[in-house]
Coordinates of C-alpha atoms in Angstrom, one line a residue:
D1 CA 22.7 16.4 23.2
E2 CA 19.5 17.8 21.6
S3 CA 17.1 15.3 20.5
T4 CA 14.4 15.3 17.9
V5 CA 10.5 15.4 19.3
F6 CA 7.9 13.8 17.1
E7 CA 5.0 14.9 18.3
N8 CA 1.6 13.2 16.6
D9 CA -2.0 14.4 18.2
S10 CA -5.1 12.6 16.4
D11 CA -8.8 12.1 17.0
E12 CA -10.8 9.8 15.1
F13 CA -14.4 8.8 14.7
G14 CA -15.9 6.2 13.2
V15 CA -19.5 4.5 12.6
L16 CA -20.1 1.4 11.1
F17 CA -23.3 -0.3 9.8
K18 CA -23.5 -4.1 9.5
S19 CA -26.0 -6.6 8.2
E20 CA -26.0 -10.4 8.0
N21 CA -28.6 -12.7 6.9
D22 CA -28.4 -16.1 4.7
A23 CA -28.3 -14.1 1.2
G24 CA -25.0 -12.1 2.5
A25 CA -23.6 -9.4 4.2
Q26 CA -23.2 -5.5 3.8
S27 CA -22.3 -3.0 5.7
I28 CA -21.6 0.8 5.5
L29 CA -18.5 2.8 7.2
L30 CA -18.4 6.4 8.0
N31 CA -14.7 7.5 9.2
H32 CA -13.4 11.0 10.2
V33 CA -9.8 11.4 11.1
T34 CA -8.0 14.8 12.3
Q35 CA -4.2 14.9 12.9
D36 CA -1.7 17.3 13.8
I37 CA 2.0 16.4 13.6
S38 CA 5.2 18.7 14.8
V39 CA 8.9 18.1 14.7
S40 CA 11.0 20.1 17.4
G41 CA 14.6 19.7 18.1
L42 CA 17.5 18.6 16.0
E43 CA 16.4 18.0 13.0
V44 CA 13.2 19.8 12.0
Y45 CA 12.8 18.3 8.5
I46 CA 9.0 19.2 8.3
A47 CA 6.9 22.2 9.4
P48 CA 4.0 21.5 11.5
T49 CA 1.0 20.3 9.4
E50 CA -2.6 19.6 9.6
S51 CA -4.9 16.6 7.9
E52 CA -8.1 16.3 7.9
E53 CA -9.7 12.8 6.1
T54 CA -13.3 11.9 5.9
A55 CA -14.3 8.3 4.2
L56 CA -17.6 6.6 3.6
G57 CA -17.2 3.1 2.4
Y58 CA -20.0 0.7 1.6
Y59 CA -19.2 -3.4 1.7
I60 CA -21.8 -6.2 0.0
S61 CA -21.1 -10.0 0.0
R62 CA -23.0 -12.4 -1.6
S63 CA -23.3 -16.0 -2.8
L64 CA -23.7 -16.2 -6.4
G65 CA -24.3 -20.3 -7.2
G66 CA -21.0 -22.1 -7.0
L67 CA -19.4 -18.3 -6.8
S68 CA -18.5 -16.0 -3.9
L69 CA -19.1 -12.3 -4.7
D70 CA -17.2 -9.3 -2.5
A71 CA -17.5 -5.5 -3.5
A72 CA -17.0 -2.4 -2.1
I73 CA -16.5 0.9 -2.7
R74 CA -15.0 3.9 -0.5
Y75 CA -14.7 7.3 -1.0
D76 CA -12.4 9.6 0.4
H77 CA -11.8 13.6 1.3
V78 CA -8.6 14.5 2.1
T79 CA -7.4 17.9 3.1
R80 CA -3.2 18.9 3.7
D81 CA -2.5 21.9 5.2
G82 CA 1.7 22.3 5.9
S83 CA 4.2 25.0 4.8
I84 CA 7.5 25.1 3.6
D85 CA 10.5 27.2 5.0
D86 CA 13.0 27.6 2.2
E87 CA 16.0 29.4 3.5
G88 CA 13.3 31.6 5.3
D89 CA 10.9 32.3 2.6
V90 CA 7.9 30.5 4.1
T91 CA 5.2 29.7 1.4
F92 CA 1.4 28.0 3.1
Y93 CA -0.5 25.2 1.1
D94 CA -3.9 24.0 1.7
I95 CA -4.4 21.0 -0.5
D96 CA -7.6 18.8 -1.0
F97 CA -7.7 15.1 -2.3
N98 CA -10.9 13.5 -3.5
N99 CA -10.6 9.7 -4.0
V100 CA -12.3 7.2 -5.0
S101 CA -11.4 3.3 -4.8
Y102 CA -13.3 0.2 -5.3
A103 CA -13.1 -3.8 -5.5
V104 CA -14.7 -6.3 -6.4
S105 CA -13.5 -10.4 -5.6
F106 CA -15.1 -13.6 -7.3
G107 CA -14.4 -17.0 -5.8
N108 CA -15.4 -20.6 -5.9
L109 CA -17.2 -22.3 -3.3
S110 CA -17.0 -25.9 -3.5
D111 CA -15.8 -28.2 -1.0
G112 CA -13.0 -29.6 -3.1
P113 CA -9.3 -29.1 -2.7
V114 CA -9.0 -26.5 -5.5
G115 CA -9.9 -22.8 -4.9
V116 CA -9.4 -20.1 -7.1
T117 CA -9.9 -16.2 -6.6
L118 CA -9.7 -13.4 -8.8
N119 CA -9.7 -10.0 -7.1
L120 CA -10.2 -6.6 -9.6
A121 CA -9.4 -3.0 -7.9
H122 CA -8.9 0.8 -8.3
A123 CA -7.3 2.1 -5.7
E124 CA -6.3 6.1 -5.3
R125 CA -4.4 7.2 -2.7
A126 CA -3.7 11.4 -2.0
P127 CA -0.1 11.8 -1.0
S128 CA 1.2 12.0 2.5
V129 CA 2.0 15.3 4.5
S130 CA 5.8 13.9 4.4
E131 CA 5.7 13.6 0.8
L132 CA 4.3 17.1 0.3
F133 CA 5.8 19.1 2.9
M134 CA 9.4 17.7 3.6
H135 CA 11.9 20.0 3.4
G136 CA 15.3 19.3 5.4
V137 CA 17.5 16.3 7.0
H138 CA 16.3 13.5 7.6
L139 CA 18.5 11.6 10.2
A140 CA 17.0 8.6 9.7
T141 CA 17.7 8.4 5.9
G142 CA 20.6 10.1 5.7
R143 CA 19.1 12.5 3.1
F144 CA 18.1 16.2 3.0
E145 CA 14.2 15.1 1.5
V146 CA 12.6 17.6 0.0
G147 CA 9.0 17.4 -0.5
N148 CA 6.4 18.3 -3.9
T149 CA 3.4 20.3 -3.2
D150 CA 2.5 19.4 -7.2
L151 CA 2.1 15.7 -6.2
K152 CA -1.6 14.1 -7.6
S153 CA -3.4 11.1 -5.7
E154 CA -2.1 7.8 -7.1
E155 CA -4.4 5.7 -9.2
S156 CA -3.5 2.1 -9.7
N157 CA -5.7 -0.5 -11.0
N158 CA -5.1 -4.1 -9.9
I159 CA -5.6 -7.2 -11.0
E160 CA -4.4 -10.7 -9.0
V161 CA -5.1 -14.3 -9.3
A162 CA -4.8 -16.8 -6.5
F163 CA -4.9 -20.7 -6.6
N164 CA -5.2 -22.6 -3.7
Y165 CA -4.7 -26.8 -3.7
E166 CA -5.0 -28.8 0.0
E167 CA -5.5 -32.4 -0.3
N168 CA -4.3 -35.2 2.1
G169 CA -2.0 -32.9 3.9
S170 CA -0.3 -31.4 0.7
F171 CA -0.8 -27.8 -0.2
M172 CA 0.1 -25.3 -2.7
K173 CA -0.9 -21.5 -2.9
T174 CA -0.2 -19.8 -6.0
N175 CA -0.5 -15.6 -6.0
V176 CA -0.1 -13.7 -9.4
F177 CA -0.8 -9.9 -9.6
F178 CA 0.0 -6.5 -12.1
N179 CA -1.0 -3.2 -10.5
D180 CA -0.8 0.0 -13.6
V181 CA 0.1 2.9 -11.7
D182 CA -0.7 6.2 -12.7
N183 CA 1.5 8.9 -10.6
Y184 CA 3.4 6.4 -8.7
I185 CA 4.9 8.4 -5.8
Y186 CA 8.8 7.4 -5.3
L187 CA 11.6 9.1 -3.4
Q188 CA 14.8 9.9 -6.0
D189 CA 18.0 10.6 -4.8
E190 CA 20.6 12.8 -6.7
T191 CA 23.4 11.1 -8.7
D192 CA 27.1 11.5 -7.4
D193 CA 27.8 13.9 -10.5
D194 CA 24.5 16.2 -8.9
H195 CA 26.3 15.9 -5.4
G196 CA 29.3 17.3 -6.8
D197 CA 27.8 20.2 -9.0
H198 CA 25.4 22.0 -6.2
G199 CA 28.8 22.6 -4.2
G200 CA 28.2 20.8 -1.1
E201 CA 25.1 22.7 -0.6
H202 CA 23.6 19.8 1.7
G203 CA 26.8 18.8 3.2
D204 CA 27.3 14.9 3.2
Y205 CA 23.7 14.5 3.0
I206 CA 22.3 13.2 -0.3
L207 CA 19.7 15.4 -2.1
A208 CA 16.2 13.2 -2.6
D209 CA 13.4 14.5 -3.9
Y210 CA 9.9 13.2 -4.0
L211 CA 8.5 12.5 -7.6
Q212 CA 5.5 10.6 -9.6
R213 CA 5.3 8.8 -12.7
D214 CA 3.4 6.1 -14.4
A215 CA 4.5 2.6 -13.5
R216 CA 4.0 -1.2 -13.5
L217 CA 4.8 -3.6 -10.6
Y218 CA 4.1 -6.9 -11.0
G219 CA 5.2 -10.6 -9.5
Y220 CA 4.1 -13.7 -7.5
E221 CA 4.1 -15.6 -4.6
F222 CA 4.6 -19.5 -4.5
E223 CA 4.4 -22.0 -1.6
V224 CA 4.4 -25.9 -1.7
G225 CA 4.3 -28.1 1.5
K226 CA 3.1 -31.4 3.4
N227 CA 1.7 -31.6 6.5
L228 CA 3.1 -35.2 8.4
N229 CA 2.0 -37.0 11.6
F230 CA 5.2 -36.9 13.1
Y231 CA 6.1 -38.5 16.5
R232 CA 3.9 -37.3 18.7
G233 CA 2.7 -33.8 17.0
M234 CA 2.8 -32.6 13.2
L235 CA 5.4 -31.6 11.0
R236 CA 5.2 -29.2 8.2
L237 CA 7.6 -28.6 5.6
S238 CA 7.5 -26.2 2.9
L239 CA 9.1 -24.2 -0.1
G240 CA 8.6 -20.6 -1.2
R241 CA 9.7 -18.2 -3.8
D242 CA 8.2 -14.8 -4.0
E243 CA 9.3 -12.0 -6.7
I244 CA 7.9 -8.7 -7.4
I245 CA 9.1 -6.2 -10.5
G246 CA 8.3 -2.4 -10.4
E247 CA 9.3 -0.1 -14.0
F248 CA 8.7 3.1 -14.7
S249 CA 6.4 3.4 -18.3
N250 CA 9.5 4.4 -20.0
G251 CA 11.4 1.1 -18.8
A252 CA 13.5 2.2 -16.2
D253 CA 13.5 0.1 -13.0
I254 CA 11.9 1.7 -9.7
P255 CA 14.4 2.3 -6.9
R256 CA 14.1 0.3 -3.8
M257 CA 12.4 -2.9 -5.2
P258 CA 12.9 -6.1 -2.8
P259 CA 14.8 -8.9 -4.6
A260 CA 13.5 -12.1 -5.4
R261 CA 13.5 -14.8 -2.5
N262 CA 13.7 -18.5 -1.6
V263 CA 12.3 -19.9 1.7
V264 CA 12.4 -23.4 2.8
S265 CA 10.9 -23.8 6.4
A266 CA 10.1 -27.0 8.7
S267 CA 8.2 -26.6 11.7
Y268 CA 7.0 -29.0 14.2
L269 CA 3.9 -28.7 16.9
E270 CA 2.8 -30.3 19.9
S271 CA 0.5 -29.3 22.2
D272 CA 3.1 -27.7 24.2
L273 CA 6.4 -27.5 22.3
E274 CA 6.8 -25.7 18.9
V275 CA 10.0 -25.9 16.6
S276 CA 10.9 -24.0 13.6
L277 CA 13.8 -23.6 11.0
V278 CA 14.0 -21.2 8.3
V279 CA 16.6 -20.8 5.9
K280 CA 16.1 -18.1 3.3
N281 CA 18.2 -17.5 -0.1
V282 CA 17.6 -13.9 -1.2
S283 CA 18.7 -13.1 -4.5
K284 CA 21.4 -10.5 -5.5
Q285 CA 19.2 -7.1 -6.7
S286 CA 20.8 -5.7 -10.0
R287 CA 17.6 -3.9 -11.3
I288 CA 18.4 -1.2 -9.9
G289 CA 16.8 3.1 -10.0
E290 CA 19.0 5.9 -10.7
A291 CA 21.5 6.8 -8.4
E292 CA 21.2 3.5 -6.8
T293 CA 24.0 0.6 -6.3
P294 CA 23.2 -3.1 -6.3
T295 CA 22.7 -5.2 -3.1
P296 CA 24.5 -8.3 -3.0
G297 CA 22.2 -11.4 -2.0
Y298 CA 22.8 -13.9 1.0
D299 CA 21.8 -16.8 2.7
A300 CA 19.9 -16.8 6.3
I301 CA 19.0 -19.1 8.9
D302 CA 16.7 -18.9 11.6
V303 CA 16.1 -21.4 14.1
S304 CA 13.5 -21.6 17.3
M305 CA 12.1 -23.7 20.0
T306 CA 9.2 -22.5 23.2
K307 CA 8.2 -24.6 25.2
S308 CA 5.2 -24.1 27.6
F309 CA 4.8 -24.9 31.1
A310 CA 1.4 -25.5 32.3
L311 CA 1.3 -23.7 35.7
S312 CA -1.4 -23.4 38.8
G313 CA -4.1 -21.4 37.7
D314 CA -4.7 -20.0 34.4
R315 CA -1.0 -19.5 34.5
A316 CA 1.7 -20.5 32.1
L317 CA 5.5 -19.9 31.3
D318 CA 6.8 -20.0 27.8
V319 CA 10.2 -20.3 27.7
S320 CA 11.7 -19.5 23.8
I321 CA 15.5 -20.1 22.4
Y322 CA 16.0 -18.6 19.4
G323 CA 18.8 -17.9 16.9
N324 CA 18.6 -15.8 13.8
N325 CA 20.8 -15.1 10.8
L326 CA 23.3 -18.0 12.5
L327 CA 25.5 -17.5 9.2
D328 CA 26.6 -14.2 10.7
E329 CA 26.2 -13.2 7.2
V330 CA 26.7 -9.3 6.4
V331 CA 22.9 -8.7 5.2
R332 CA 21.9 -5.5 3.7
N333 CA 18.0 -4.7 3.1
H334 CA 18.0 -3.7 -0.7
T335 CA 14.7 -1.3 0.1
S336 CA 16.4 0.4 2.8
S337 CA 17.6 4.0 2.2
V338 CA 21.0 3.2 4.5
K339 CA 21.8 -0.1 3.4
D340 CA 25.3 0.8 2.3
H341 CA 25.7 2.2 5.8
V342 CA 24.0 -0.3 8.0
P343 CA 23.5 -3.6 7.4
L344 CA 20.9 -5.1 9.3
P345 CA 22.2 -7.4 12.8
G346 CA 24.3 -10.3 12.6
R347 CA 24.1 -13.6 14.3
N348 CA 21.4 -13.0 17.3
I349 CA 21.2 -16.3 19.8
G350 CA 18.6 -15.2 22.7
L351 CA 16.4 -16.9 25.4
R352 CA 12.9 -15.6 26.1
V353 CA 10.9 -16.4 29.1
Q354 CA 7.1 -15.2 29.2
M355 CA 4.6 -15.4 32.0
N356 CA 0.9 -15.9 30.6
F357 CA -2.0 -15.0 32.6

């Protein structure tokens, strides 16, 4: 059977200058990357492309009284050269992007149990070669993907607040973030009606276009737990939850956003033994974009135990027993393009032996 060959030939050169003293640290980065990509064989979904990226960045870190200050700025010049073959009509493109990103972070330097960090950032990202020049059947996603040479760079303004507490073995971590994105790039599937209207022009494959629209992404991560002296080692118990919501500026939901989940974990650690139990409760994803279907939630239990055996010299033998998805649930990943056809692995039990020298 004919296969698909994906070739990626790249060269990278970088120089990093660093300076550190009692006042703080700073660095300057110069990086240059060239990349040639080609796909041949069964699925030629993109013509050969050439990319060239040059980056110049500066970073500084300082202590200001009881605060830490970290700041960085980066300039990127990106060139994408490629072509699109639309039924024999070949069009060549040479597209340049000039992006500037910068960020600043403030944190408290106290030795107390509470830590607070504020991160502010403006980030710009050039479209990838796939987002620009894709034009063909991509079997991994089950789609006829079409790039968009009119795409602009994504521009994101981000704010994140992190709160950490740790004292007497108890800990709590919370992150809250909000990203306002201009020209958010996403892959939009056609609807069933659209698929019928074009008369099977792309066979059984879904037609999917790379588009962009202003969007907002916001969410949080939360974890609380306790470290306990137990038997001859340390027992760590934790409960966490994370959730992210993505909306376009008109209020519609962004496709393929991960659902909220709760995670309960327990782990025990000795010098030569580690045991862990992780229970995940993943919610149903009903906030769906156009042409998407809801994804049911699921519960998953993963366990593992690793024992280390010291051998002669510096050698050690690690023996691990693990079991994933012990409930053997049908798990579908909402962020996957093929979730309705290819679930994640079912119950998986195994033994792993590793020799360390």
